[in-house]
């Protein structure tokens, strides 16, 4: 029998609208609060920092569908629609009755899903006359994506890159520089936030939270400059829904519907992207698909964190967000999945977690690399260390099917490839990587520092 492996859409099938799940939720996320007044955030609070259209999208709780500007669709077409692939060889290696599919977001020119939002954000900044943008980057994927997007829309970009990644992933830095961005290792002496941390901890290797503080500070102190963020915020999740909207059509081509949808989880954007369009059918039609966020055991905000108001960054510049968090001062272990080293979860996903519309699992670093290598050896693609967490979770579900003798359809998002992360694979193959365990006392101690911020 002729087995179809790849389900491909044409350019004309690229979605024309993003899906705004908030408009269809009975329980809306609690409001983000102004850090000074503790009042719900308004559009005027957001526009000094973000482009107006993005600020509107951030607060939009009424429009289910939001038009994707034609200029953005044109650029998305460079790599979209992306393939949906049936992982026959992985299924065979696991000897599982489960049907495993993955949405291949690694085919973008920058190697991850991040370009889906980078293009939209750069476009809206350009449209309102902005000349400069700033951002932070952890493992470097967001900075890389934004560098290309900024170049495509004619913007100058400064990227604060978490210092440990700057050193561990020099090729991500080279990519950003090739696309014309200025890259600064964070913490740096160029901002007050950076100087304060360096003074206190001279050897600090940086964190996403610190880099965010630095990028925001630069944006606020530079004329005609806006800040952009690659995850966590509602508008970023919105832009990523092109992933699930395409996958929905492609699963239909495959004649199947997913019983389980899985995404790895940093701040929530690729998980939201693959999950929300399918979750719509749970909400509207009572479908029973399970949605699983796969987070690292060393940064377990969804599985072991607390739901409460917290800052999005280390210095406390951002609004207060109602989120599952480990505390904005949480310093995650230096695992190689740098994109998953973030203390909190986006507000939409946090609300979905609270309402049991989704679940979360935690994955140890060594299990993620074991899954990544098996995937590379069966399906040929070396996954990003982040994406390997989703693969590990998919493998666990597939092995459960084998035990139970059930045939389930599992869909996961391959959020990126690992070709710029081979130093991490080198270490894994040389038996040089370890797991990091976090005690309940460690987590409780960190959470006690944010107890005053509001439940
Ligand atoms: C940034 C990144 C992630 C984590 O971020 P989310 O916003 O949670 O998606 C996961 N995978 C890859 C490849 C990334 O670049």
Coordinates of C-alpha atoms and ligand atoms in Angstrom, one line a residue:
X1 CA 0.0 0.0 0.0
X2 CA 1.2 3.5 -0.8
X3 CA 1.7 5.2 2.6
X4 CA 1.6 9.0 2.5
X5 CA 4.4 10.4 4.7
X6 CA 4.1 14.1 4.2
X7 CA 0.9 16.2 4.0
X8 CA 1.6 19.4 2.1
X9 CA -0.5 22.5 1.6
X10 CA -0.1 25.0 -1.1
X11 CA 0.7 28.7 -0.6
X12 CA -2.9 29.6 -1.2
X13 CA -3.9 27.5 1.8
X14 CA -1.8 29.7 4.1
X15 CA -4.2 31.0 6.8
X16 CA -5.6 34.5 6.2
X17 CA -6.6 35.0 9.9
X18 CA -5.1 34.2 13.2
X19 CA -7.2 32.4 15.9
X20 CA -7.8 34.4 19.1
X21 CA -8.8 31.7 21.6
X22 CA -9.4 34.3 24.4
X23 CA -12.5 35.5 22.6
X24 CA -14.0 32.0 22.9
X25 CA -13.1 31.2 26.5
X26 CA -15.8 31.3 29.2
X27 CA -13.2 32.1 31.9
X28 CA -11.0 34.9 30.5
X29 CA -7.5 35.2 31.8
X30 CA -7.4 37.7 34.8
X31 CA -6.2 41.1 33.7
X32 CA -2.5 42.1 33.6
X33 CA -1.8 44.8 36.1
X34 CA 0.2 48.0 36.0
X35 CA 3.1 47.4 38.4
X36 CA 2.8 50.8 40.0
X37 CA -1.0 51.4 40.3
X38 CA -2.0 47.6 40.4
X39 CA -4.9 48.6 38.0
X40 CA -5.7 46.5 34.9
X41 CA -3.4 47.3 32.1
X42 CA -4.8 49.6 29.4
X43 CA -3.7 50.1 25.8
X44 CA -2.0 53.4 26.9
X45 CA 0.1 51.5 29.3
X46 CA 1.3 49.2 26.5
X47 CA 1.9 51.6 23.6
X48 CA 5.0 53.3 25.0
X49 CA 6.7 49.9 24.7
X50 CA 4.8 48.0 22.0
X51 CA 3.5 48.9 18.5
X52 CA -0.1 49.9 18.8
X53 CA -1.5 47.1 16.7
X54 CA 0.3 44.6 18.8
X55 CA -0.9 46.2 22.0
X56 CA -4.5 46.0 20.7
X57 CA -4.0 42.3 19.9
X58 CA -2.6 41.8 23.4
X59 CA -5.8 43.0 25.0
X60 CA -8.3 41.8 22.4
X61 CA -10.9 39.5 24.1
X62 CA -13.6 39.9 21.5
X63 CA -12.5 39.1 18.0
X64 CA -12.2 35.4 17.4
X65 CA -10.4 35.8 14.1
X66 CA -7.8 38.6 13.3
X67 CA -6.7 39.3 9.8
X68 CA -3.1 38.5 8.9
X69 CA -1.8 41.5 6.9
X70 CA -1.0 40.6 3.3
X71 CA 2.6 41.9 3.7
X72 CA 3.1 39.4 6.6
X73 CA 1.5 36.6 4.6
X74 CA 3.9 37.3 1.7
X75 CA 6.9 36.9 3.9
X76 CA 5.5 33.8 5.7
X77 CA 5.2 32.2 2.2
X78 CA 9.0 32.0 2.1
X79 CA 8.7 28.9 4.2
X80 CA 5.0 28.3 4.9
X81 CA 2.8 26.3 4.8
X82 CA 5.2 23.8 6.6
X83 CA 4.8 20.1 6.2
X84 CA 2.9 17.7 8.5
X85 CA 4.8 14.4 8.7
X86 CA 3.7 10.9 9.8
X87 CA 6.6 9.6 11.8
X88 CA 6.4 6.0 10.5
X89 CA 10.0 5.1 11.3
X90 CA 9.7 6.4 14.9
X91 CA 6.5 4.4 15.4
X92 CA 8.3 1.3 14.1
X93 CA 11.3 1.8 16.4
X94 CA 8.9 2.1 19.4
X95 CA 6.8 -0.8 18.1
X96 CA 3.7 1.2 19.0
X97 CA 0.2 1.0 17.6
X98 CA 0.0 4.8 18.0
X99 CA 0.0 7.0 14.9
X100 CA 2.5 9.8 15.5
X101 CA 2.5 13.0 13.4
X102 CA 4.7 16.0 13.7
X103 CA 4.3 19.6 12.4
X104 CA 7.7 20.5 11.0
X105 CA 8.4 24.1 12.0
X106 CA 12.2 23.5 11.7
X107 CA 12.0 24.2 7.9
X108 CA 12.0 28.0 8.4
X109 CA 15.1 29.8 7.3
X110 CA 16.0 30.5 10.9
X111 CA 15.2 27.0 12.0
X112 CA 12.3 27.5 14.4
X113 CA 8.7 28.6 14.8
X114 CA 9.8 32.0 16.1
X115 CA 9.8 33.6 12.7
X116 CA 5.9 33.3 12.6
X117 CA 5.7 36.1 15.2
X118 CA 8.9 37.9 14.4
X119 CA 7.6 38.8 10.9
X120 CA 4.3 40.1 12.3
X121 CA 5.9 42.1 15.0
X122 CA 8.5 43.7 12.7
X123 CA 5.7 44.6 10.2
X124 CA 3.5 46.3 12.8
X125 CA 6.5 48.3 14.2
X126 CA 7.5 49.4 10.7
X127 CA 3.9 50.3 9.8
X128 CA 3.7 52.9 12.6
X129 CA 7.0 54.5 11.7
X130 CA 9.4 52.9 14.2
X131 CA 13.0 52.8 13.1
X132 CA 14.7 50.7 15.9
X133 CA 13.6 47.7 17.9
X134 CA 15.1 45.8 20.8
X135 CA 14.7 42.4 22.2
X136 CA 16.2 39.7 24.4
X137 CA 17.1 36.2 23.4
X138 CA 17.8 33.1 25.4
X139 CA 19.2 30.3 23.3
X140 CA 19.2 32.7 20.4
X141 CA 16.3 31.5 18.3
X142 CA 14.1 34.5 18.9
X143 CA 16.9 36.9 18.2
X144 CA 17.8 35.0 15.1
X145 CA 14.2 35.1 13.8
X146 CA 13.8 38.8 14.7
X147 CA 17.1 39.7 13.0
X148 CA 15.8 38.3 9.7
X149 CA 12.4 39.9 10.2
X150 CA 13.9 43.3 11.1
X151 CA 16.1 43.2 8.0
X152 CA 13.1 42.2 5.8
X153 CA 11.1 45.2 7.0
X154 CA 14.0 47.7 7.2
X155 CA 14.4 48.1 11.0
X156 CA 17.6 48.4 13.1
X157 CA 17.7 45.7 15.9
X158 CA 19.6 45.4 19.1
X159 CA 19.5 42.0 20.8
X160 CA 20.4 41.3 24.4
X161 CA 21.6 37.7 24.4
X162 CA 21.8 35.7 27.7
X163 CA 25.5 35.5 28.3
X164 CA 25.8 31.7 28.7
X165 CA 24.1 31.2 25.4
X166 CA 26.3 33.9 23.8
X167 CA 29.2 31.7 24.8
X168 CA 27.6 28.3 24.2
X169 CA 26.0 29.1 20.9
X170 CA 28.4 31.4 19.0
X171 CA 26.7 30.5 15.7
X172 CA 23.4 31.9 16.7
X173 CA 25.2 35.1 17.3
X174 CA 26.9 34.9 13.9
X175 CA 23.5 34.3 12.3
X176 CA 22.0 37.4 14.0
X177 CA 25.0 39.5 12.9
X178 CA 24.8 38.1 9.4
X179 CA 21.3 39.4 9.2
X180 CA 22.5 42.8 10.4
X181 CA 21.5 42.9 14.1
X182 CA 23.7 44.2 17.0
X183 CA 24.1 41.5 19.6
X184 CA 25.0 42.4 23.3
X185 CA 25.8 39.7 25.9
X186 CA 23.5 40.1 29.0
X187 CA 24.0 41.1 31.7
X188 CA 25.9 44.1 30.2
X189 CA 27.2 47.4 31.4
X190 CA 25.0 49.2 28.9
X191 CA 21.9 49.4 31.1
X192 CA 21.1 50.2 34.7
X193 CA 19.5 46.7 35.1
X194 CA 22.6 45.0 33.8
X195 CA 25.0 47.1 35.9
X196 CA 23.1 46.3 39.0
X197 CA 23.2 42.6 38.5
X198 CA 26.9 42.6 37.5
X199 CA 27.7 44.6 40.6
X200 CA 25.9 42.1 42.8
X201 CA 27.0 38.9 41.0
X202 CA 30.1 39.6 38.9
X203 CA 30.1 36.0 37.4
X204 CA 26.3 35.9 36.6
X205 CA 25.8 33.9 33.4
X206 CA 22.6 35.7 32.6
X207 CA 18.9 34.7 32.3
X208 CA 16.1 35.6 30.1
X209 CA 14.6 37.7 32.8
X210 CA 17.7 39.9 33.0
X211 CA 17.9 40.2 29.3
X212 CA 14.3 41.3 29.1
X213 CA 15.0 44.0 31.7
X214 CA 17.9 45.3 29.6
X215 CA 16.0 45.3 26.3
X216 CA 13.0 47.1 27.8
X217 CA 15.3 49.7 29.4
X218 CA 17.0 50.4 26.1
X219 CA 13.7 50.7 24.2
X220 CA 12.3 53.1 26.8
X221 CA 15.4 55.3 26.6
X222 CA 15.8 55.4 22.8
X223 CA 13.7 57.6 20.6
X224 CA 11.5 55.9 18.0
X225 CA 12.2 52.5 19.4
X226 CA 9.9 49.7 20.4
X227 CA 10.4 46.5 22.3
X228 CA 9.5 43.1 21.1
X229 CA 9.0 39.7 22.8
X230 CA 9.3 36.3 21.4
X231 CA 7.0 34.3 23.8
X232 CA 4.7 34.6 26.8
X233 CA 2.5 37.4 25.6
X234 CA -0.9 36.9 24.1
X235 CA -0.1 38.4 20.7
X236 CA 2.8 36.1 20.3
X237 CA 0.6 33.1 20.9
X238 CA -1.9 34.6 18.5
X239 CA 0.6 34.8 15.7
X240 CA 1.7 31.2 16.2
X241 CA -1.8 29.8 15.6
X242 CA -0.8 29.5 11.9
X243 CA 0.9 26.3 13.0
X244 CA -2.3 24.6 14.3
X245 CA -4.5 26.1 11.6
X246 CA -2.4 24.5 8.9
X247 CA -2.1 21.3 10.9
X248 CA -5.9 21.1 11.2
X249 CA -6.2 21.0 7.4
X250 CA -3.3 18.6 7.1
X251 CA -4.7 16.1 9.7
X252 CA -7.9 16.2 7.7
X253 CA -5.9 15.3 4.5
X254 CA -4.5 12.4 6.6
X255 CA -8.0 11.3 7.5
X256 CA -7.3 11.5 11.2
X257 CA -7.9 13.8 14.2
X258 CA -5.5 14.0 17.1
X259 CA -6.3 12.4 20.4
X260 CA -3.2 14.0 22.0
X261 CA -1.5 17.3 21.0
X262 CA 1.9 18.1 22.4
X263 CA 4.2 21.0 22.4
X264 CA 7.4 21.8 24.4
X265 CA 7.0 24.7 26.8
X266 CA 9.1 27.7 27.4
X267 CA 6.7 30.7 27.7
X268 CA 4.0 28.9 25.7
X269 CA 4.1 30.2 22.2
X270 CA 4.7 27.1 20.1
X271 CA 2.5 25.0 22.4
X272 CA -0.3 27.6 21.9
X273 CA 0.3 27.7 18.2
X274 CA -0.2 24.0 17.7
X275 CA -2.8 23.5 20.4
X276 CA -5.3 26.4 20.3
X277 CA -6.9 25.7 16.9
X278 CA -7.6 22.1 18.0
X279 CA -8.6 23.2 21.5
X280 CA -11.3 25.2 19.8
X281 CA -13.1 21.9 18.9
X282 CA -12.9 20.8 22.6
X283 CA -14.5 24.2 23.6
X284 CA -17.1 24.4 20.8
X285 CA -17.9 20.8 20.0
X286 CA -17.0 18.9 23.1
X287 CA -14.1 17.0 21.5
X288 CA -11.9 15.2 24.0
X289 CA -8.4 15.8 22.7
X290 CA -5.7 16.0 25.4
X291 CA -3.3 18.9 25.3
X292 CA 0.1 18.3 26.9
X293 CA 2.8 20.9 27.5
X294 CA 6.3 19.4 27.9
X295 CA 8.5 21.4 30.2
X296 CA 12.0 20.7 31.6
X297 CA 12.2 19.2 35.1
X298 CA 14.7 21.9 36.0
X299 CA 12.2 24.7 35.2
X300 CA 8.8 23.2 36.1
X301 CA 6.5 26.2 36.4
X302 CA 3.4 24.3 35.2
X303 CA 3.9 21.1 37.1
X304 CA 5.3 22.5 40.3
X305 CA 4.9 26.3 40.2
X306 CA 2.2 28.4 41.6
X307 CA -0.6 30.4 40.0
X308 CA -0.3 34.0 41.1
X309 CA 0.6 37.5 39.9
X310 CA 4.3 37.9 39.1
X311 CA 6.6 40.0 37.0
X312 CA 7.7 38.7 33.6
X313 CA 11.3 39.8 34.1
X314 CA 13.9 39.7 36.7
X315 CA 14.1 43.5 37.5
X316 CA 10.3 43.9 37.8
X317 CA 9.8 46.3 34.9
X318 CA 7.0 44.4 33.2
X319 CA 3.3 44.4 34.1
X320 CA 2.2 41.9 36.8
X321 CA 1.0 38.8 35.0
X322 CA -1.4 36.3 36.4
X323 CA 0.6 33.2 35.6
X324 CA 2.0 29.9 36.7
X325 CA 5.4 30.9 38.0
X326 CA 8.5 29.8 40.0
X327 CA 9.1 33.4 40.9
X328 CA 10.7 36.0 38.7
X329 CA 14.0 35.6 40.7
X330 CA 14.2 31.9 39.8
X331 CA 17.5 31.1 38.3
X332 CA 17.1 27.9 36.2
X333 CA 19.9 25.4 35.8
X334 CA 21.9 25.7 32.7
X335 CA 20.2 23.1 30.6
X336 CA 20.8 23.2 26.9
X337 CA 17.2 23.8 26.0
X338 CA 17.8 27.5 26.6
X339 CA 14.4 28.4 25.1
X340 CA 12.7 26.6 28.0
X341 CA 14.6 28.4 30.8
X342 CA 11.9 30.8 31.7
X343 CA 10.3 31.2 35.1
X344 CA 6.7 31.7 34.1
X345 CA 3.9 30.7 31.6
X346 CA 1.8 33.0 29.5
X347 CA -1.5 34.2 30.9
X348 CA -3.8 32.4 28.5
X349 CA -2.1 29.1 29.0
X350 CA -2.0 29.7 32.7
X351 CA -5.8 30.1 32.7
X352 CA -6.2 27.0 30.6
X353 CA -4.1 25.0 33.1
X354 CA -6.1 26.3 36.0
X355 CA -9.3 25.3 34.2
X356 CA -8.0 21.8 33.4
X357 CA -8.3 22.4 29.6
X358 CA -4.7 21.2 29.3
X359 CA -2.1 19.3 31.2
X360 CA 1.7 19.4 31.7
X361 CA 4.5 16.9 32.1
X362 CA 8.1 17.5 33.0
X363 CA 11.0 15.9 31.2
X364 CA 14.6 15.4 32.5
X365 CA 17.4 16.7 30.3
X366 CA 18.9 13.2 29.7
X367 CA 15.5 11.9 28.6
X368 CA 15.0 14.8 26.2
X369 CA 18.4 14.1 24.5
X370 CA 17.7 10.4 24.4
X371 CA 14.4 11.1 22.6
X372 CA 16.2 13.7 20.3
X373 CA 18.8 11.2 19.2
X374 CA 16.1 8.5 18.6
X375 CA 14.2 11.0 16.5
X376 CA 17.3 11.9 14.5
X377 CA 18.1 8.3 13.9
X378 CA 14.6 7.4 12.8
X379 CA 13.1 10.5 11.1
X380 CA 16.4 12.1 10.1
X381 CA 16.0 15.5 11.6
X382 CA 18.2 16.6 14.5
X383 CA 15.7 18.4 16.8
X384 CA 16.3 21.5 18.8
X385 CA 17.0 20.5 22.5
X386 CA 13.7 22.3 23.3
X387 CA 11.7 20.4 20.7
X388 CA 13.2 17.1 22.1
X389 CA 11.1 17.7 25.2
X390 CA 7.9 17.4 23.0
X391 CA 9.4 14.3 21.3
X392 CA 10.1 12.7 24.7
X393 CA 6.5 13.4 25.8
X394 CA 5.1 12.0 22.5
X395 CA 7.3 8.9 22.9
X396 CA 5.9 8.4 26.5
X397 CA 2.3 8.6 25.1
X398 CA 3.1 6.2 22.3
X399 CA 4.6 3.7 24.7
X400 CA 1.5 4.0 26.9
X401 CA -0.6 3.1 23.8
X402 CA 1.6 0.0 23.4
X403 CA 1.1 -1.1 27.0
X404 CA -2.6 -0.5 26.8
X405 CA -2.9 -1.9 23.3
X406 CA -4.8 1.2 22.1
X407 CA -4.3 3.1 18.9
X408 CA -4.2 6.8 19.5
X409 CA -3.3 9.6 17.1
X410 CA -0.5 11.8 18.6
X411 CA 0.4 15.1 17.1
X412 CA 3.4 17.1 18.3
X413 CA 5.1 20.3 17.2
X414 CA 8.7 20.1 16.1
X415 CA 9.4 23.6 17.0
X416 CA 12.9 23.7 15.6
X417 CA 16.0 21.9 14.5
X418 CA 19.2 21.5 16.5
X419 CA 21.9 22.1 13.9
X420 CA 23.2 25.1 15.8
X421 CA 23.0 23.1 19.1
X422 CA 25.5 20.4 18.1
X423 CA 27.8 21.3 21.0
X424 CA 25.0 20.1 23.3
X425 CA 24.6 16.8 21.4
X426 CA 28.4 16.4 21.6
X427 CA 28.2 16.6 25.4
X428 CA 25.3 14.2 25.5
X429 CA 27.1 11.7 23.3
X430 CA 30.2 12.0 25.4
X431 CA 28.1 11.2 28.5
X432 CA 28.8 14.7 29.8
X433 CA 25.3 15.9 30.5
X434 CA 23.4 15.6 33.8
X435 CA 19.9 16.0 35.1
X436 CA 19.1 18.8 37.6
X437 CA 16.8 18.1 40.4
X438 CA 14.9 20.8 42.3
X439 CA 13.7 20.1 45.8
X440 CA 10.3 21.2 47.0
X441 CA 12.2 23.4 49.5
X442 CA 14.1 25.2 46.7
X443 CA 10.8 25.9 44.9
X444 CA 9.0 27.0 48.1
X445 CA 11.9 29.3 49.1
X446 CA 11.8 31.0 45.7
X447 CA 8.0 31.4 45.7
X448 CA 8.1 32.9 49.2
X449 CA 9.9 35.9 47.6
X450 CA 6.9 36.8 45.5
X451 CA 4.2 36.2 48.1
X452 CA 3.3 39.8 48.3
X453 CA 2.5 40.3 44.6
X454 CA -1.1 39.2 44.7
X455 CA -3.0 35.9 44.3
Ligands
LIG1 C1 11.9 29.5 21.9 C2 11.7 28.1 21.6 C3 10.9 27.3 22.3 C4 10.2 27.8 23.6 O1 9.4 28.9 23.5 P1 7.8 28.8 23.5 O2 7.4 30.2 23.4 O3 7.4 28.1 24.7 O4 7.5 28.1 22.2 C5 10.7 26.0 21.9 N1 11.4 25.5 20.9 C6 12.2 26.3 20.1 C7 12.9 25.6 18.9 C8 12.4 27.6 20.4 O5 13.2 28.3 19.6

